[in-house]
mmCIF file with all atom_site columns, C-alpha atoms in Angstrom:
data_model
loop_
_atom_site.group_PDB
_atom_site.id
_atom_site.type_symbol
_atom_site.label_atom_id
_atom_site.label_alt_id
_atom_site.label_comp_id
_atom_site.label_asym_id
_atom_site.label_entity_id
_atom_site.label_seq_id
_atom_site.pdbx_PDB_ins_code
_atom_site.Cartn_x
_atom_site.Cartn_y
_atom_site.Cartn_z
_atom_site.occupancy
_atom_site.B_iso_or_equiv
_atom_site.pdbx_formal_charge
_atom_site.auth_seq_id
_atom_site.auth_comp_id
_atom_site.auth_asym_id
_atom_site.auth_atom_id
_atom_site.pdbx_PDB_model_num
ATOM 1   C CA . MET A 1 1   ? -37.931 187.637 101.682 1.00 0.00 ? 16  MET A CA 1
ATOM 2   C CA . THR A 1 2   ? -39.026 184.190 101.118 1.00 0.00 ? 17  THR A CA 1
ATOM 3   C CA . ALA A 1 3   ? -40.656 182.237 104.079 1.00 0.00 ? 18  ALA A CA 1
ATOM 4   C CA . PRO A 1 4   ? -38.411 179.466 105.501 1.00 0.00 ? 19  PRO A CA 1
ATOM 5   C CA . SER A 1 5   ? -39.553 176.054 104.478 1.00 0.00 ? 20  SER A CA 1
ATOM 6   C CA . MET A 1 6   ? -39.711 172.954 106.642 1.00 0.00 ? 21  MET A CA 1
ATOM 7   C CA . ALA A 1 7   ? -36.637 171.693 104.740 1.00 0.00 ? 22  ALA A CA 1
ATOM 8   C CA . ASP A 1 8   ? -34.540 174.679 105.782 1.00 0.00 ? 23  ASP A CA 1
ATOM 9   C CA . GLN A 1 9   ? -33.761 173.065 109.370 1.00 0.00 ? 24  GLN A CA 1
ATOM 10  C CA . PRO A 1 10  ? -33.702 169.484 110.611 1.00 0.00 ? 25  PRO A CA 1
ATOM 11  C CA . HIS A 1 11  ? -36.822 168.727 112.671 1.00 0.00 ? 26  HIS A CA 1
ATOM 12  C CA . GLN A 1 12  ? -37.092 165.934 115.269 1.00 0.00 ? 27  GLN A CA 1
ATOM 13  C CA . VAL A 1 13  ? -38.965 162.921 113.547 1.00 0.00 ? 28  VAL A CA 1
ATOM 14  C CA . ARG A 1 14  ? -40.535 159.768 114.779 1.00 0.00 ? 29  ARG A CA 1
ATOM 15  C CA . LEU A 1 15  ? -41.946 157.124 112.404 1.00 0.00 ? 30  LEU A CA 1
ATOM 16  C CA . THR A 1 16  ? -43.490 154.001 113.429 1.00 0.00 ? 31  THR A CA 1
ATOM 17  C CA . SER A 1 17  ? -45.315 151.279 111.954 1.00 0.00 ? 32  SER A CA 1
ATOM 18  C CA . ASN A 1 18  ? -46.371 147.809 112.695 1.00 0.00 ? 33  ASN A CA 1
ATOM 19  C CA . GLY A 1 19  ? -47.048 146.602 109.324 1.00 0.00 ? 34  GLY A CA 1
ATOM 20  C CA . LEU A 1 20  ? -50.885 147.935 109.240 1.00 0.00 ? 35  LEU A CA 1
ATOM 21  C CA . THR A 1 21  ? -50.716 151.112 110.848 1.00 0.00 ? 36  THR A CA 1
ATOM 22  C CA . GLY A 1 22  ? -48.158 153.830 111.332 1.00 0.00 ? 37  GLY A CA 1
ATOM 23  C CA . SER A 1 23  ? -47.533 157.224 113.078 1.00 0.00 ? 38  SER A CA 1
ATOM 24  C CA . VAL A 1 24  ? -45.599 160.289 111.947 1.00 0.00 ? 39  VAL A CA 1
ATOM 25  C CA . GLU A 1 25  ? -44.466 162.910 114.599 1.00 0.00 ? 40  GLU A CA 1
ATOM 26  C CA . ILE A 1 26  ? -42.654 165.983 113.680 1.00 0.00 ? 41  ILE A CA 1
ATOM 27  C CA . ASP A 1 27  ? -41.256 168.110 116.552 1.00 0.00 ? 42  ASP A CA 1
ATOM 28  C CA . GLY A 1 28  ? -43.332 166.147 118.844 1.00 0.00 ? 43  GLY A CA 1
ATOM 29  C CA . THR A 1 29  ? -46.881 166.803 116.946 1.00 0.00 ? 44  THR A CA 1
ATOM 30  C CA . ASP A 1 30  ? -48.647 163.780 115.565 1.00 0.00 ? 45  ASP A CA 1
ATOM 31  C CA . ILE A 1 31  ? -49.238 164.412 111.659 1.00 0.00 ? 46  ILE A CA 1
ATOM 32  C CA . THR A 1 32  ? -50.084 161.051 110.908 1.00 0.00 ? 47  THR A CA 1
ATOM 33  C CA . SER A 1 33  ? -53.924 162.034 109.901 1.00 0.00 ? 48  SER A CA 1
ATOM 34  C CA . SER A 1 34  ? -52.623 164.980 107.758 1.00 0.00 ? 49  SER A CA 1
ATOM 35  C CA . ILE A 1 35  ? -50.679 162.839 105.471 1.00 0.00 ? 50  ILE A CA 1
ATOM 36  C CA . GLN A 1 36  ? -50.922 159.974 103.226 1.00 0.00 ? 51  GLN A CA 1
ATOM 37  C CA . GLY A 1 37  ? -47.443 158.396 103.626 1.00 0.00 ? 52  GLY A CA 1
ATOM 38  C CA . TYR A 1 38  ? -43.757 159.208 103.405 1.00 0.00 ? 53  TYR A CA 1
ATOM 39  C CA . ASN A 1 39  ? -40.384 158.729 101.965 1.00 0.00 ? 54  ASN A CA 1
ATOM 40  C CA . LEU A 1 40  ? -37.275 158.582 104.430 1.00 0.00 ? 55  LEU A CA 1
ATOM 41  C CA . GLU A 1 41  ? -34.245 158.881 102.415 1.00 0.00 ? 56  GLU A CA 1
ATOM 42  C CA . ALA A 1 42  ? -30.550 158.852 104.428 1.00 0.00 ? 57  ALA A CA 1
ATOM 43  C CA . ARG A 1 43  ? -27.259 159.528 102.850 1.00 0.00 ? 58  ARG A CA 1
ATOM 44  C CA . VAL A 1 44  ? -23.753 159.279 104.717 1.00 0.00 ? 59  VAL A CA 1
ATOM 45  C CA . GLY A 1 45  ? -22.936 162.836 105.847 1.00 0.00 ? 60  GLY A CA 1
ATOM 46  C CA . SER A 1 46  ? -25.986 164.710 105.979 1.00 0.00 ? 61  SER A CA 1
ATOM 47  C CA . ALA A 1 47  ? -29.394 164.762 107.783 1.00 0.00 ? 62  ALA A CA 1
ATOM 48  C CA . PRO A 1 48  ? -32.048 162.199 106.495 1.00 0.00 ? 63  PRO A CA 1
ATOM 49  C CA . LEU A 1 49  ? -34.626 163.613 104.197 1.00 0.00 ? 64  LEU A CA 1
ATOM 50  C CA . LEU A 1 50  ? -38.349 162.932 105.083 1.00 0.00 ? 65  LEU A CA 1
ATOM 51  C CA . VAL A 1 51  ? -40.821 163.522 101.992 1.00 0.00 ? 66  VAL A CA 1
ATOM 52  C CA . LEU A 1 52  ? -44.192 163.323 103.042 1.00 0.00 ? 67  LEU A CA 1
ATOM 53  C CA . TYR A 1 53  ? -46.805 161.491 100.577 1.00 0.00 ? 68  TYR A CA 1
ATOM 54  C CA . ALA A 1 54  ? -49.675 158.888 100.471 1.00 0.00 ? 69  ALA A CA 1
ATOM 55  C CA . THR A 1 55  ? -50.314 156.059 102.910 1.00 0.00 ? 70  THR A CA 1
ATOM 56  C CA . PRO A 1 56  ? -47.831 155.139 105.592 1.00 0.00 ? 71  PRO A CA 1
ATOM 57  C CA . GLN A 1 57  ? -45.231 152.545 104.587 1.00 0.00 ? 72  GLN A CA 1
ATOM 58  C CA . THR A 1 58  ? -45.324 149.214 106.507 1.00 0.00 ? 73  THR A CA 1
ATOM 59  C CA . GLY A 1 59  ? -42.389 148.418 108.822 1.00 0.00 ? 74  GLY A CA 1
ATOM 60  C CA . VAL A 1 60  ? -40.684 151.655 109.251 1.00 0.00 ? 75  VAL A CA 1
ATOM 61  C CA . ALA A 1 61  ? -38.989 152.665 112.397 1.00 0.00 ? 76  ALA A CA 1
ATOM 62  C CA . PHE A 1 62  ? -37.049 155.910 112.569 1.00 0.00 ? 77  PHE A CA 1
ATOM 63  C CA . GLU A 1 63  ? -36.466 158.576 115.373 1.00 0.00 ? 78  GLU A CA 1
ATOM 64  C CA . GLY A 1 64  ? -33.756 161.427 114.997 1.00 0.00 ? 79  GLY A CA 1
ATOM 65  C CA . LEU A 1 65  ? -33.326 164.785 113.293 1.00 0.00 ? 80  LEU A CA 1
ATOM 66  C CA . ALA A 1 66  ? -34.468 164.961 109.626 1.00 0.00 ? 81  ALA A CA 1
ATOM 67  C CA . HIS A 1 67  ? -34.811 167.552 106.983 1.00 0.00 ? 82  HIS A CA 1
ATOM 68  C CA . VAL A 1 68  ? -38.685 167.652 106.064 1.00 0.00 ? 83  VAL A CA 1
ATOM 69  C CA . ALA A 1 69  ? -40.136 168.449 102.585 1.00 0.00 ? 84  ALA A CA 1
ATOM 70  C CA . VAL A 1 70  ? -43.780 167.916 101.037 1.00 0.00 ? 85  VAL A CA 1
ATOM 71  C CA . GLY A 1 71  ? -43.490 166.062 98.012  1.00 0.00 ? 86  GLY A CA 1
ATOM 72  C CA . ASP A 1 72  ? -46.053 165.746 94.916  1.00 0.00 ? 87  ASP A CA 1
ATOM 73  C CA . GLN A 1 73  ? -46.559 161.989 94.290  1.00 0.00 ? 88  GLN A CA 1
ATOM 74  C CA . GLN A 1 74  ? -46.590 161.619 90.440  1.00 0.00 ? 89  GLN A CA 1
ATOM 75  C CA . ASP A 1 75  ? -48.711 158.993 88.611  1.00 0.00 ? 90  ASP A CA 1
ATOM 76  C CA . PRO A 1 76  ? -46.186 156.540 87.298  1.00 0.00 ? 91  PRO A CA 1
ATOM 77  C CA . GLY A 1 77  ? -48.257 156.429 83.793  1.00 0.00 ? 92  GLY A CA 1
ATOM 78  C CA . ASP A 1 78  ? -47.530 160.071 83.403  1.00 0.00 ? 93  ASP A CA 1
ATOM 79  C CA . THR A 1 79  ? -43.591 159.481 83.573  1.00 0.00 ? 94  THR A CA 1
ATOM 80  C CA . VAL A 1 80  ? -43.812 156.639 81.263  1.00 0.00 ? 95  VAL A CA 1
ATOM 81  C CA . ALA A 1 81  ? -46.034 158.462 78.763  1.00 0.00 ? 96  ALA A CA 1
ATOM 82  C CA . ALA A 1 82  ? -43.315 161.593 78.823  1.00 0.00 ? 97  ALA A CA 1
ATOM 83  C CA . PHE A 1 83  ? -40.367 159.113 78.346  1.00 0.00 ? 98  PHE A CA 1
ATOM 84  C CA . LEU A 1 84  ? -42.326 157.233 75.327  1.00 0.00 ? 99  LEU A CA 1
ATOM 85  C CA . ALA A 1 85  ? -43.176 160.586 73.702  1.00 0.00 ? 100 ALA A CA 1
ATOM 86  C CA . ASN A 1 86  ? -39.599 161.529 73.328  1.00 0.00 ? 101 ASN A CA 1
ATOM 87  C CA . ILE A 1 87  ? -38.596 158.253 71.713  1.00 0.00 ? 102 ILE A CA 1
ATOM 88  C CA . ASP A 1 88  ? -37.488 158.665 67.920  1.00 0.00 ? 103 ASP A CA 1
ATOM 89  C CA . PRO A 1 89  ? -39.218 155.728 66.375  1.00 0.00 ? 104 PRO A CA 1
ATOM 90  C CA . ALA A 1 90  ? -36.602 155.415 63.490  1.00 0.00 ? 105 ALA A CA 1
ATOM 91  C CA . ALA A 1 91  ? -34.059 155.368 65.983  1.00 0.00 ? 106 ALA A CA 1
ATOM 92  C CA . LEU A 1 92  ? -36.065 152.687 68.111  1.00 0.00 ? 107 LEU A CA 1
ATOM 93  C CA . SER A 1 93  ? -36.408 150.445 64.989  1.00 0.00 ? 108 SER A CA 1
ATOM 94  C CA . ARG A 1 94  ? -32.905 150.731 64.131  1.00 0.00 ? 109 ARG A CA 1
ATOM 95  C CA . ALA A 1 95  ? -32.035 149.790 67.884  1.00 0.00 ? 110 ALA A CA 1
ATOM 96  C CA . ALA A 1 96  ? -34.204 147.011 68.038  1.00 0.00 ? 111 ALA A CA 1
ATOM 97  C CA . LEU A 1 97  ? -33.101 145.398 64.531  1.00 0.00 ? 112 LEU A CA 1
ATOM 98  C CA . ASP A 1 98  ? -29.560 145.885 65.635  1.00 0.00 ? 113 ASP A CA 1
ATOM 99  C CA . ARG A 1 99  ? -29.774 143.881 68.865  1.00 0.00 ? 114 ARG A CA 1
ATOM 100 C CA . ASP A 1 100 ? -27.943 140.599 69.078  1.00 0.00 ? 115 ASP A CA 1
ATOM 101 C CA . ASP A 1 101 ? -30.661 138.794 70.941  1.00 0.00 ? 116 ASP A CA 1
ATOM 102 C CA . LEU A 1 102 ? -32.893 138.644 67.962  1.00 0.00 ? 117 LEU A CA 1
ATOM 103 C CA . ASP A 1 103 ? -33.712 134.898 68.211  1.00 0.00 ? 118 ASP A CA 1
ATOM 104 C CA . GLY A 1 104 ? -36.289 134.317 65.201  1.00 0.00 ? 119 GLY A CA 1
ATOM 105 C CA . THR A 1 105 ? -39.288 133.445 67.189  1.00 0.00 ? 120 THR A CA 1
ATOM 106 C CA . PRO A 1 106 ? -42.688 134.895 66.724  1.00 0.00 ? 121 PRO A CA 1
ATOM 107 C CA . HIS A 1 107 ? -42.782 138.568 67.801  1.00 0.00 ? 122 HIS A CA 1
ATOM 108 C CA . GLU A 1 108 ? -39.188 138.990 67.969  1.00 0.00 ? 123 GLU A CA 1
ATOM 109 C CA . LEU A 1 109 ? -39.237 142.463 66.798  1.00 0.00 ? 124 LEU A CA 1
ATOM 110 C CA . THR A 1 110 ? -41.690 143.542 69.462  1.00 0.00 ? 125 THR A CA 1
ATOM 111 C CA . ARG A 1 111 ? -39.872 141.839 72.009  1.00 0.00 ? 126 ARG A CA 1
ATOM 112 C CA . ALA A 1 112 ? -36.808 143.544 70.721  1.00 0.00 ? 127 ALA A CA 1
ATOM 113 C CA . MET A 1 113 ? -38.297 146.799 70.769  1.00 0.00 ? 128 MET A CA 1
ATOM 114 C CA . LEU A 1 114 ? -39.668 146.341 74.488  1.00 0.00 ? 129 LEU A CA 1
ATOM 115 C CA . MET A 1 115 ? -36.166 145.287 75.600  1.00 0.00 ? 130 MET A CA 1
ATOM 116 C CA . GLN A 1 116 ? -34.709 148.391 73.810  1.00 0.00 ? 131 GLN A CA 1
ATOM 117 C CA . LEU A 1 117 ? -37.144 150.773 75.475  1.00 0.00 ? 132 LEU A CA 1
ATOM 118 C CA . THR A 1 118 ? -36.346 149.170 78.816  1.00 0.00 ? 133 THR A CA 1
ATOM 119 C CA . ASP A 1 119 ? -32.330 149.629 78.115  1.00 0.00 ? 134 ASP A CA 1
ATOM 120 C CA . MET A 1 120 ? -33.167 153.139 77.150  1.00 0.00 ? 135 MET A CA 1
ATOM 121 C CA . ALA A 1 121 ? -35.071 153.723 80.357  1.00 0.00 ? 136 ALA A CA 1
ATOM 122 C CA . LEU A 1 122 ? -32.229 152.601 82.148  1.00 0.00 ? 137 LEU A CA 1
ATOM 123 C CA . GLY A 1 123 ? -29.701 154.681 80.293  1.00 0.00 ? 138 GLY A CA 1
ATOM 124 C CA . ARG A 1 124 ? -28.114 151.865 78.443  1.00 0.00 ? 139 ARG A CA 1
ATOM 125 C CA . GLY A 1 125 ? -29.152 152.733 74.919  1.00 0.00 ? 140 GLY A CA 1
ATOM 126 C CA . GLY A 1 126 ? -29.533 155.745 72.549  1.00 0.00 ? 141 GLY A CA 1
ATOM 127 C CA . THR A 1 127 ? -32.805 157.642 72.141  1.00 0.00 ? 142 THR A CA 1
#
């Protein structure tokens, strides 16, 4: 039998921030010194999800029930490196050369490849 996680049941949450400092309370217990920050996600029809991370966000105020989860903050460089490692160089070259925004200026191919990679990252192009 698995032990229940904090995300299994909503908890009373209070988030406050004045832009410089902030506090996080879960079920009336101030946990500010135990976390490095948080993310609050709310969707219509379900309890908000509070994910605890790095330093407190600025300008946040929330009080109510929320599911709570402890997140693992990823280095954006790792995400970008993983994305680039899966790019087929030949497909990237073909897609960049087939773009209709090539303009004959210096570095147009490099610019086209960067734009193509952006499109791919946003799901607007092939791999």
